[in-house]
Amino acid sequence: MAFEQFLNDLCNIYHVQKDTGSPGYGLNKQPTFSYPAEPDVPGVACHFGVKSESTSINQTAPVNVKESRIKLTLPTGTDVRLNDKIIDKKNGYEYIAEIPHDVHGHHIFVYVTAKGQQRYL
């Protein structure tokens, strides 16, 4: 099986941007962080390793919080950084990247985390 066939998903990568602005209410300027509206690296072939997924659900009131940690595989040379936002184009789920690891110049893997809420009925 060729490595290119292993990359069966597509994702968009957004680099975190630092700015200095006031949060309002008369507060002083301070560093703020945000993501751009358009992806910095669009349509990257990737593979979300769902078998490596680590999921936990914290029961809190009024909502339950689901946290997932998934291994994401990318082609070598992909510009992915710590705290980048990664969106799975198949289902629209959003993830935040941890530290990327280059595997002998062959590919890159990075653990991504997702947080979601389950609303009460």
PDB file of C-alpha atoms in Angstrom:
ATOM      1  CA  MET A   1       0.000   0.000   0.000  1.00  0.00           C
ATOM      2  CA  ALA A   2       1.459   3.339  -1.021  1.00  0.00           C
ATOM      3  CA  PHE A   3       1.697   6.080   1.577  1.00  0.00           C
ATOM      4  CA  GLU A   4      -0.413   8.394  -0.614  1.00  0.00           C
ATOM      5  CA  GLN A   5      -3.300   5.894  -0.451  1.00  0.00           C
ATOM      6  CA  PHE A   6      -3.033   5.888   3.359  1.00  0.00           C
ATOM      7  CA  LEU A   7      -3.848   9.620   3.394  1.00  0.00           C
ATOM      8  CA  ASN A   8      -7.592   9.205   2.892  1.00  0.00           C
ATOM      9  CA  ASP A   9      -8.821  12.459   4.490  1.00  0.00           C
ATOM     10  CA  LEU A  10      -8.515  16.177   3.772  1.00  0.00           C
ATOM     11  CA  CYS A  11      -7.987  18.965   6.294  1.00  0.00           C
ATOM     12  CA  ASN A  12      -7.435  22.713   6.453  1.00  0.00           C
ATOM     13  CA  ILE A  13      -4.725  24.169   8.700  1.00  0.00           C
ATOM     14  CA  TYR A  14      -5.025  27.597  10.331  1.00  0.00           C
ATOM     15  CA  HIS A  15      -1.954  29.143  12.034  1.00  0.00           C
ATOM     16  CA  VAL A  16      -2.578  30.982  15.276  1.00  0.00           C
ATOM     17  CA  GLN A  17      -2.006  34.745  15.015  1.00  0.00           C
ATOM     18  CA  LYS A  18      -0.904  37.033  17.826  1.00  0.00           C
ATOM     19  CA  ASP A  19      -2.250  40.568  17.990  1.00  0.00           C
ATOM     20  CA  THR A  20      -2.322  43.332  20.567  1.00  0.00           C
ATOM     21  CA  GLY A  21      -5.656  44.844  21.359  1.00  0.00           C
ATOM     22  CA  SER A  22      -7.967  45.845  24.122  1.00  0.00           C
ATOM     23  CA  PRO A  23     -10.652  43.344  25.116  1.00  0.00           C
ATOM     24  CA  GLY A  24     -12.928  46.345  25.745  1.00  0.00           C
ATOM     25  CA  TYR A  25     -14.546  47.647  28.930  1.00  0.00           C
ATOM     26  CA  GLY A  26     -11.692  50.171  29.361  1.00  0.00           C
ATOM     27  CA  LEU A  27      -9.054  47.481  29.884  1.00  0.00           C
ATOM     28  CA  ASN A  28      -5.478  48.005  28.713  1.00  0.00           C
ATOM     29  CA  LYS A  29      -4.115  46.468  25.522  1.00  0.00           C
ATOM     30  CA  GLN A  30      -2.853  42.940  25.922  1.00  0.00           C
ATOM     31  CA  PRO A  31      -1.861  40.061  23.632  1.00  0.00           C
ATOM     32  CA  THR A  32      -4.771  38.317  21.951  1.00  0.00           C
ATOM     33  CA  PHE A  33      -4.706  35.181  19.831  1.00  0.00           C
ATOM     34  CA  SER A  34      -7.008  34.253  16.971  1.00  0.00           C
ATOM     35  CA  TYR A  35      -7.226  32.242  13.763  1.00  0.00           C
ATOM     36  CA  PRO A  36      -7.717  33.717  10.278  1.00  0.00           C
ATOM     37  CA  ALA A  37     -11.001  33.282   8.394  1.00  0.00           C
ATOM     38  CA  GLU A  38      -9.267  31.546   5.471  1.00  0.00           C
ATOM     39  CA  PRO A  39      -6.968  28.531   5.973  1.00  0.00           C
ATOM     40  CA  ASP A  40      -3.209  29.090   5.734  1.00  0.00           C
ATOM     41  CA  VAL A  41      -2.738  25.578   4.318  1.00  0.00           C
ATOM     42  CA  PRO A  42      -5.954  24.433   2.538  1.00  0.00           C
ATOM     43  CA  GLY A  43      -6.863  20.933   1.383  1.00  0.00           C
ATOM     44  CA  VAL A  44      -4.005  18.905   2.876  1.00  0.00           C
ATOM     45  CA  ALA A  45      -4.149  15.136   2.363  1.00  0.00           C
ATOM     46  CA  CYS A  46      -4.037  13.516   5.801  1.00  0.00           C
ATOM     47  CA  HIS A  47      -5.178  10.555   7.904  1.00  0.00           C
ATOM     48  CA  PHE A  48      -7.045  10.820  11.211  1.00  0.00           C
ATOM     49  CA  GLY A  49      -6.068   7.729  13.219  1.00  0.00           C
ATOM     50  CA  VAL A  50      -9.334   6.915  14.936  1.00  0.00           C
ATOM     51  CA  LYS A  51      -7.963   3.629  16.286  1.00  0.00           C
ATOM     52  CA  SER A  52      -5.452   5.656  18.292  1.00  0.00           C
ATOM     53  CA  GLU A  53      -8.196   7.915  19.650  1.00  0.00           C
ATOM     54  CA  SER A  54      -8.241   8.554  23.364  1.00  0.00           C
ATOM     55  CA  THR A  55     -11.608   9.891  24.533  1.00  0.00           C
ATOM     56  CA  SER A  56     -12.892  10.970  27.911  1.00  0.00           C
ATOM     57  CA  ILE A  57     -16.209  12.418  29.001  1.00  0.00           C
ATOM     58  CA  ASN A  58     -16.371  14.693  32.029  1.00  0.00           C
ATOM     59  CA  GLN A  59     -19.825  14.880  33.540  1.00  0.00           C
ATOM     60  CA  THR A  60     -20.508  18.422  34.608  1.00  0.00           C
ATOM     61  CA  ALA A  61     -23.606  20.526  35.011  1.00  0.00           C
ATOM     62  CA  PRO A  62     -25.298  21.679  32.848  1.00  0.00           C
ATOM     63  CA  VAL A  63     -23.387  19.947  29.992  1.00  0.00           C
ATOM     64  CA  ASN A  64     -21.054  16.987  29.593  1.00  0.00           C
ATOM     65  CA  VAL A  65     -17.660  17.780  28.040  1.00  0.00           C
ATOM     66  CA  LYS A  66     -16.112  15.266  25.629  1.00  0.00           C
ATOM     67  CA  GLU A  67     -12.357  15.485  25.058  1.00  0.00           C
ATOM     68  CA  SER A  68     -10.618  13.496  22.304  1.00  0.00           C
ATOM     69  CA  ARG A  69      -6.947  13.070  21.391  1.00  0.00           C
ATOM     70  CA  ILE A  70      -6.290  11.693  17.895  1.00  0.00           C
ATOM     71  CA  LYS A  71      -3.102  10.954  15.952  1.00  0.00           C
ATOM     72  CA  LEU A  72      -3.020  12.909  12.671  1.00  0.00           C
ATOM     73  CA  THR A  73      -0.626  11.826   9.882  1.00  0.00           C
ATOM     74  CA  LEU A  74       0.480  14.373   7.265  1.00  0.00           C
ATOM     75  CA  PRO A  75       2.891  14.368   4.305  1.00  0.00           C
ATOM     76  CA  THR A  76       6.426  15.543   4.983  1.00  0.00           C
ATOM     77  CA  GLY A  77       6.927  19.266   4.458  1.00  0.00           C
ATOM     78  CA  THR A  78       3.429  20.206   5.657  1.00  0.00           C
ATOM     79  CA  ASP A  79       3.496  23.509   7.550  1.00  0.00           C
ATOM     80  CA  VAL A  80       1.846  22.506  10.822  1.00  0.00           C
ATOM     81  CA  ARG A  81       2.723  24.132  14.145  1.00  0.00           C
ATOM     82  CA  LEU A  82       1.913  23.944  17.827  1.00  0.00           C
ATOM     83  CA  ASN A  83      -1.589  25.312  18.583  1.00  0.00           C
ATOM     84  CA  ASP A  84      -2.700  25.355  14.934  1.00  0.00           C
ATOM     85  CA  LYS A  85      -6.403  24.826  14.331  1.00  0.00           C
ATOM     86  CA  ILE A  86      -7.070  21.859  12.061  1.00  0.00           C
ATOM     87  CA  ILE A  87     -10.502  21.292  10.523  1.00  0.00           C
ATOM     88  CA  ASP A  88     -11.488  17.908   9.094  1.00  0.00           C
ATOM     89  CA  LYS A  89     -13.125  18.740   5.753  1.00  0.00           C
ATOM     90  CA  LYS A  90     -15.215  15.554   5.807  1.00  0.00           C
ATOM     91  CA  ASN A  91     -17.240  16.366   8.905  1.00  0.00           C
ATOM     92  CA  GLY A  92     -16.183  19.871   9.984  1.00  0.00           C
ATOM     93  CA  TYR A  93     -14.722  18.837  13.362  1.00  0.00           C
ATOM     94  CA  GLU A  94     -12.148  21.243  14.784  1.00  0.00           C
ATOM     95  CA  TYR A  95      -8.941  20.171  16.485  1.00  0.00           C
ATOM     96  CA  ILE A  96      -5.974  21.944  18.079  1.00  0.00           C
ATOM     97  CA  ALA A  97      -2.496  20.627  17.220  1.00  0.00           C
ATOM     98  CA  GLU A  98       0.071  19.553  19.775  1.00  0.00           C
ATOM     99  CA  ILE A  99       3.814  19.361  18.973  1.00  0.00           C
ATOM    100  CA  PRO A 100       4.399  17.974  15.427  1.00  0.00           C
ATOM    101  CA  HIS A 101       6.922  15.141  14.958  1.00  0.00           C
ATOM    102  CA  ASP A 102       8.887  14.459  11.758  1.00  0.00           C
ATOM    103  CA  VAL A 103       9.366  10.701  11.243  1.00  0.00           C
ATOM    104  CA  HIS A 104      12.714  10.261   9.446  1.00  0.00           C
ATOM    105  CA  GLY A 105      11.730  12.720   6.696  1.00  0.00           C
ATOM    106  CA  HIS A 106       8.989  10.309   5.547  1.00  0.00           C
ATOM    107  CA  HIS A 107       5.897  11.829   7.146  1.00  0.00           C
ATOM    108  CA  ILE A 108       4.742  14.024  10.014  1.00  0.00           C
ATOM    109  CA  PHE A 109       2.471  13.005  12.836  1.00  0.00           C
ATOM    110  CA  VAL A 110       0.880  15.278  15.366  1.00  0.00           C
ATOM    111  CA  TYR A 111      -1.593  14.586  18.133  1.00  0.00           C
ATOM    112  CA  VAL A 112      -4.676  16.786  17.888  1.00  0.00           C
ATOM    113  CA  THR A 113      -7.206  17.410  20.618  1.00  0.00           C
ATOM    114  CA  ALA A 114     -10.888  18.183  20.299  1.00  0.00           C
ATOM    115  CA  LYS A 115     -13.354  19.406  22.855  1.00  0.00           C
ATOM    116  CA  GLY A 116     -17.084  19.214  22.426  1.00  0.00           C
ATOM    117  CA  GLN A 117     -20.145  19.584  24.568  1.00  0.00           C
ATOM    118  CA  GLN A 118     -23.175  17.367  24.838  1.00  0.00           C
ATOM    119  CA  ARG A 119     -26.177  19.540  25.613  1.00  0.00           C
ATOM    120  CA  TYR A 120     -28.706  18.307  28.100  1.00  0.00           C
ATOM    121  CA  LEU A 121     -32.231  17.570  26.883  1.00  0.00           C
TER     122      LEU A 121
END
